[in-house]
């Protein structure tokens, strides 16, 4: 599945859906920073990352999604007590909204770029209509289905 229309449109659709889910309006933290939105009144930060779908190579019919979570994203999440990471998985009906505290716990299970714990490539896999994060380590796959909004 391609991203719905274009990346900026898809990210905007994800942000609108996240706004409805958390019950408040979000604005870009800075005009150039498309991935970081805030609500200063409610003290909420949302990092919204999007991916197109990538088919599995093993003929299983499973679909994967890739995201880059980098140190500026982590820093922006620290701006306010409340924060979320939104992962748009190719359609506006497949958005994972993970609370900051749960997301930081997930990062512990993931390999970082050059093992420096600054930047991460996240792989979400959809297997049998359920979403998992692929840790690419002994932990294996962790279900993130409960974060689907």
PDB file of C-alpha atoms in Angstrom:
ATOM      1  CA  UNK A   1       0.000   0.000   0.000  1.00  0.00           C
ATOM      2  CA  UNK A   2       1.389   3.436  -0.853  1.00  0.00           C
ATOM      3  CA  UNK A   3       1.249   6.271   1.622  1.00  0.00           C
ATOM      4  CA  UNK A   4      -2.099   8.017   1.317  1.00  0.00           C
ATOM      5  CA  UNK A   5      -1.407  10.686  -1.337  1.00  0.00           C
ATOM      6  CA  UNK A   6       1.849  12.252  -0.167  1.00  0.00           C
ATOM      7  CA  UNK A   7       3.868  12.068   3.032  1.00  0.00           C
ATOM      8  CA  UNK A   8       2.889  15.561   4.303  1.00  0.00           C
ATOM      9  CA  UNK A   9      -0.809  14.805   3.667  1.00  0.00           C
ATOM     10  CA  UNK A  10      -0.531  11.429   5.370  1.00  0.00           C
ATOM     11  CA  UNK A  11       1.285  12.878   8.381  1.00  0.00           C
ATOM     12  CA  UNK A  12      -1.435  15.546   8.596  1.00  0.00           C
ATOM     13  CA  UNK A  13      -4.142  12.862   8.511  1.00  0.00           C
ATOM     14  CA  UNK A  14      -2.359  10.986  11.289  1.00  0.00           C
ATOM     15  CA  UNK A  15      -2.056  14.123  13.411  1.00  0.00           C
ATOM     16  CA  UNK A  16      -5.777  14.882  12.962  1.00  0.00           C
ATOM     17  CA  UNK A  17      -6.647  11.373  14.086  1.00  0.00           C
ATOM     18  CA  UNK A  18      -4.287  11.642  17.067  1.00  0.00           C
ATOM     19  CA  UNK A  19      -5.849  15.004  18.010  1.00  0.00           C
ATOM     20  CA  UNK A  20      -9.297  13.408  18.073  1.00  0.00           C
ATOM     21  CA  UNK A  21      -7.999  10.496  20.128  1.00  0.00           C
ATOM     22  CA  UNK A  22      -6.263  12.596  22.805  1.00  0.00           C
ATOM     23  CA  UNK A  23      -8.904  15.331  22.733  1.00  0.00           C
ATOM     24  CA  UNK A  24      -6.831  18.410  22.012  1.00  0.00           C
ATOM     25  CA  UNK A  25      -5.380  20.427  19.151  1.00  0.00           C
ATOM     26  CA  UNK A  26      -1.716  20.041  18.278  1.00  0.00           C
ATOM     27  CA  UNK A  27       0.546  22.538  16.527  1.00  0.00           C
ATOM     28  CA  UNK A  28       3.983  22.058  15.040  1.00  0.00           C
ATOM     29  CA  UNK A  29       6.659  22.852  17.568  1.00  0.00           C
ATOM     30  CA  UNK A  30       8.521  24.757  14.860  1.00  0.00           C
ATOM     31  CA  UNK A  31       7.497  25.304  11.232  1.00  0.00           C
ATOM     32  CA  UNK A  32      10.451  23.227   9.964  1.00  0.00           C
ATOM     33  CA  UNK A  33       9.863  20.336  12.366  1.00  0.00           C
ATOM     34  CA  UNK A  34       7.118  18.341  10.708  1.00  0.00           C
ATOM     35  CA  UNK A  35       7.350  15.373  13.064  1.00  0.00           C
ATOM     36  CA  UNK A  36       6.992  17.203  16.387  1.00  0.00           C
ATOM     37  CA  UNK A  37       3.668  18.662  17.544  1.00  0.00           C
ATOM     38  CA  UNK A  38       2.708  20.112  20.905  1.00  0.00           C
ATOM     39  CA  UNK A  39      -0.162  21.426  22.934  1.00  0.00           C
ATOM     40  CA  UNK A  40       1.387  23.969  25.308  1.00  0.00           C
ATOM     41  CA  UNK A  41      -1.759  24.336  27.414  1.00  0.00           C
ATOM     42  CA  UNK A  42      -2.127  20.606  28.123  1.00  0.00           C
ATOM     43  CA  UNK A  43       1.657  20.155  28.074  1.00  0.00           C
ATOM     44  CA  UNK A  44       1.676  17.327  25.525  1.00  0.00           C
ATOM     45  CA  UNK A  45       4.297  16.482  22.915  1.00  0.00           C
ATOM     46  CA  UNK A  46       3.580  14.113  20.014  1.00  0.00           C
ATOM     47  CA  UNK A  47       6.238  12.771  17.678  1.00  0.00           C
ATOM     48  CA  UNK A  48       4.462  11.613  14.501  1.00  0.00           C
ATOM     49  CA  UNK A  49       6.445   9.341  12.187  1.00  0.00           C
ATOM     50  CA  UNK A  50       5.044   7.748   9.040  1.00  0.00           C
ATOM     51  CA  UNK A  51       5.999   4.831   6.822  1.00  0.00           C
ATOM     52  CA  UNK A  52       4.789   3.168   3.685  1.00  0.00           C
ATOM     53  CA  UNK A  53       4.336  -0.592   3.784  1.00  0.00           C
ATOM     54  CA  UNK A  54       7.082  -3.022   2.850  1.00  0.00           C
ATOM     55  CA  UNK A  55       6.149  -6.567   1.937  1.00  0.00           C
ATOM     56  CA  UNK A  56       7.891  -9.430   3.686  1.00  0.00           C
ATOM     57  CA  UNK A  57      10.415 -11.414   1.662  1.00  0.00           C
ATOM     58  CA  UNK A  58       9.261 -14.774   3.010  1.00  0.00           C
ATOM     59  CA  UNK A  59       5.926 -15.080   1.139  1.00  0.00           C
ATOM     60  CA  UNK A  60       4.050 -15.013   4.456  1.00  0.00           C
ATOM     61  CA  UNK A  61       1.911 -12.063   3.413  1.00  0.00           C
ATOM     62  CA  UNK A  62       3.163 -10.103   6.425  1.00  0.00           C
ATOM     63  CA  UNK A  63       3.784  -6.394   6.031  1.00  0.00           C
ATOM     64  CA  UNK A  64       6.496  -4.280   7.625  1.00  0.00           C
ATOM     65  CA  UNK A  65       6.895  -0.573   8.335  1.00  0.00           C
ATOM     66  CA  UNK A  66      10.176   1.255   8.995  1.00  0.00           C
ATOM     67  CA  UNK A  67      10.646   4.389  11.101  1.00  0.00           C
ATOM     68  CA  UNK A  68      13.661   6.385  12.241  1.00  0.00           C
ATOM     69  CA  UNK A  69      13.503   7.660  15.806  1.00  0.00           C
ATOM     70  CA  UNK A  70      16.456   9.938  16.505  1.00  0.00           C
ATOM     71  CA  UNK A  71      17.929  11.864  19.409  1.00  0.00           C
ATOM     72  CA  UNK A  72      16.079  15.146  18.619  1.00  0.00           C
ATOM     73  CA  UNK A  73      12.799  13.204  18.808  1.00  0.00           C
ATOM     74  CA  UNK A  74      13.765  11.867  22.229  1.00  0.00           C
ATOM     75  CA  UNK A  75      14.767  15.368  23.367  1.00  0.00           C
ATOM     76  CA  UNK A  76      11.453  16.830  22.150  1.00  0.00           C
ATOM     77  CA  UNK A  77       9.544  14.149  24.082  1.00  0.00           C
ATOM     78  CA  UNK A  78      11.182  15.445  27.273  1.00  0.00           C
ATOM     79  CA  UNK A  79       9.712  18.945  26.794  1.00  0.00           C
ATOM     80  CA  UNK A  80       6.513  18.044  28.627  1.00  0.00           C
ATOM     81  CA  UNK A  81       5.437  15.437  31.154  1.00  0.00           C
ATOM     82  CA  UNK A  82       2.914  13.948  28.715  1.00  0.00           C
ATOM     83  CA  UNK A  83       4.107  12.656  25.394  1.00  0.00           C
ATOM     84  CA  UNK A  84       3.333  10.148  22.690  1.00  0.00           C
ATOM     85  CA  UNK A  85       5.000   8.598  19.687  1.00  0.00           C
ATOM     86  CA  UNK A  86       2.579   8.153  16.796  1.00  0.00           C
ATOM     87  CA  UNK A  87       3.541   5.655  14.117  1.00  0.00           C
ATOM     88  CA  UNK A  88       1.487   5.946  10.930  1.00  0.00           C
ATOM     89  CA  UNK A  89       1.597   2.554   9.243  1.00  0.00           C
ATOM     90  CA  UNK A  90       0.687   3.398   5.604  1.00  0.00           C
ATOM     91  CA  UNK A  91      -2.972   4.354   6.250  1.00  0.00           C
ATOM     92  CA  UNK A  92      -4.828   6.662   8.607  1.00  0.00           C
ATOM     93  CA  UNK A  93      -6.603   3.581   9.978  1.00  0.00           C
ATOM     94  CA  UNK A  94      -3.317   2.042  11.093  1.00  0.00           C
ATOM     95  CA  UNK A  95      -1.822   4.446  13.611  1.00  0.00           C
ATOM     96  CA  UNK A  96      -0.044   3.256  16.724  1.00  0.00           C
ATOM     97  CA  UNK A  97      -0.042   5.873  19.498  1.00  0.00           C
ATOM     98  CA  UNK A  98       2.399   4.836  22.183  1.00  0.00           C
ATOM     99  CA  UNK A  99       2.636   6.806  25.446  1.00  0.00           C
ATOM    100  CA  UNK A 100       6.107   8.188  26.142  1.00  0.00           C
ATOM    101  CA  UNK A 101       6.690   6.037  29.216  1.00  0.00           C
ATOM    102  CA  UNK A 102       5.838   2.829  27.315  1.00  0.00           C
ATOM    103  CA  UNK A 103       7.846   3.871  24.275  1.00  0.00           C
ATOM    104  CA  UNK A 104      11.012   4.537  26.277  1.00  0.00           C
ATOM    105  CA  UNK A 105      10.673   1.050  27.802  1.00  0.00           C
ATOM    106  CA  UNK A 106      10.388  -0.415  24.283  1.00  0.00           C
ATOM    107  CA  UNK A 107      13.576   1.389  23.206  1.00  0.00           C
ATOM    108  CA  UNK A 108      15.540  -0.620  25.774  1.00  0.00           C
ATOM    109  CA  UNK A 109      14.705  -3.772  23.775  1.00  0.00           C
ATOM    110  CA  UNK A 110      15.808  -2.300  20.441  1.00  0.00           C
ATOM    111  CA  UNK A 111      19.212  -2.088  18.828  1.00  0.00           C
ATOM    112  CA  UNK A 112      20.405   1.447  18.246  1.00  0.00           C
ATOM    113  CA  UNK A 113      22.482   2.770  15.378  1.00  0.00           C
ATOM    114  CA  UNK A 114      26.115   1.948  16.191  1.00  0.00           C
ATOM    115  CA  UNK A 115      24.879   0.867  19.662  1.00  0.00           C
ATOM    116  CA  UNK A 116      25.123   4.467  20.914  1.00  0.00           C
ATOM    117  CA  UNK A 117      21.469   4.659  22.118  1.00  0.00           C
ATOM    118  CA  UNK A 118      20.861   7.863  20.141  1.00  0.00           C
ATOM    119  CA  UNK A 119      19.150   6.858  16.904  1.00  0.00           C
ATOM    120  CA  UNK A 120      16.912   3.870  16.270  1.00  0.00           C
ATOM    121  CA  UNK A 121      15.427   2.233  13.205  1.00  0.00           C
ATOM    122  CA  UNK A 122      12.078   0.825  14.296  1.00  0.00           C
ATOM    123  CA  UNK A 123      10.477  -2.010  12.399  1.00  0.00           C
ATOM    124  CA  UNK A 124       6.804  -2.621  12.974  1.00  0.00           C
ATOM    125  CA  UNK A 125       5.438  -5.802  11.491  1.00  0.00           C
ATOM    126  CA  UNK A 126       1.792  -6.598  10.832  1.00  0.00           C
ATOM    127  CA  UNK A 127       1.194 -10.342  11.175  1.00  0.00           C
ATOM    128  CA  UNK A 128      -2.294 -11.779  10.880  1.00  0.00           C
ATOM    129  CA  UNK A 129      -3.754  -8.279  11.356  1.00  0.00           C
ATOM    130  CA  UNK A 130      -1.813  -7.682  14.580  1.00  0.00           C
ATOM    131  CA  UNK A 131       1.009  -5.169  15.012  1.00  0.00           C
ATOM    132  CA  UNK A 132       4.359  -6.107  16.564  1.00  0.00           C
ATOM    133  CA  UNK A 133       7.642  -4.304  17.035  1.00  0.00           C
ATOM    134  CA  UNK A 134      10.556  -6.368  15.761  1.00  0.00           C
ATOM    135  CA  UNK A 135      13.390  -6.085  18.294  1.00  0.00           C
ATOM    136  CA  UNK A 136      15.793  -7.939  15.962  1.00  0.00           C
ATOM    137  CA  UNK A 137      17.257  -9.440  19.138  1.00  0.00           C
ATOM    138  CA  UNK A 138      16.602 -12.376  21.480  1.00  0.00           C
ATOM    139  CA  UNK A 139      13.427 -10.704  22.753  1.00  0.00           C
ATOM    140  CA  UNK A 140      11.906 -11.196  19.282  1.00  0.00           C
ATOM    141  CA  UNK A 141       8.553  -9.587  18.535  1.00  0.00           C
ATOM    142  CA  UNK A 142       6.616  -7.503  21.087  1.00  0.00           C
ATOM    143  CA  UNK A 143       2.916  -6.901  20.483  1.00  0.00           C
ATOM    144  CA  UNK A 144       1.981  -3.212  20.147  1.00  0.00           C
ATOM    145  CA  UNK A 145      -1.591  -3.938  19.049  1.00  0.00           C
ATOM    146  CA  UNK A 146      -3.039  -2.278  22.165  1.00  0.00           C
ATOM    147  CA  UNK A 147      -1.714   1.091  20.918  1.00  0.00           C
ATOM    148  CA  UNK A 148      -3.705   0.991  17.677  1.00  0.00           C
ATOM    149  CA  UNK A 149      -6.120   3.936  17.484  1.00  0.00           C
TER     150      UNK A 149
END
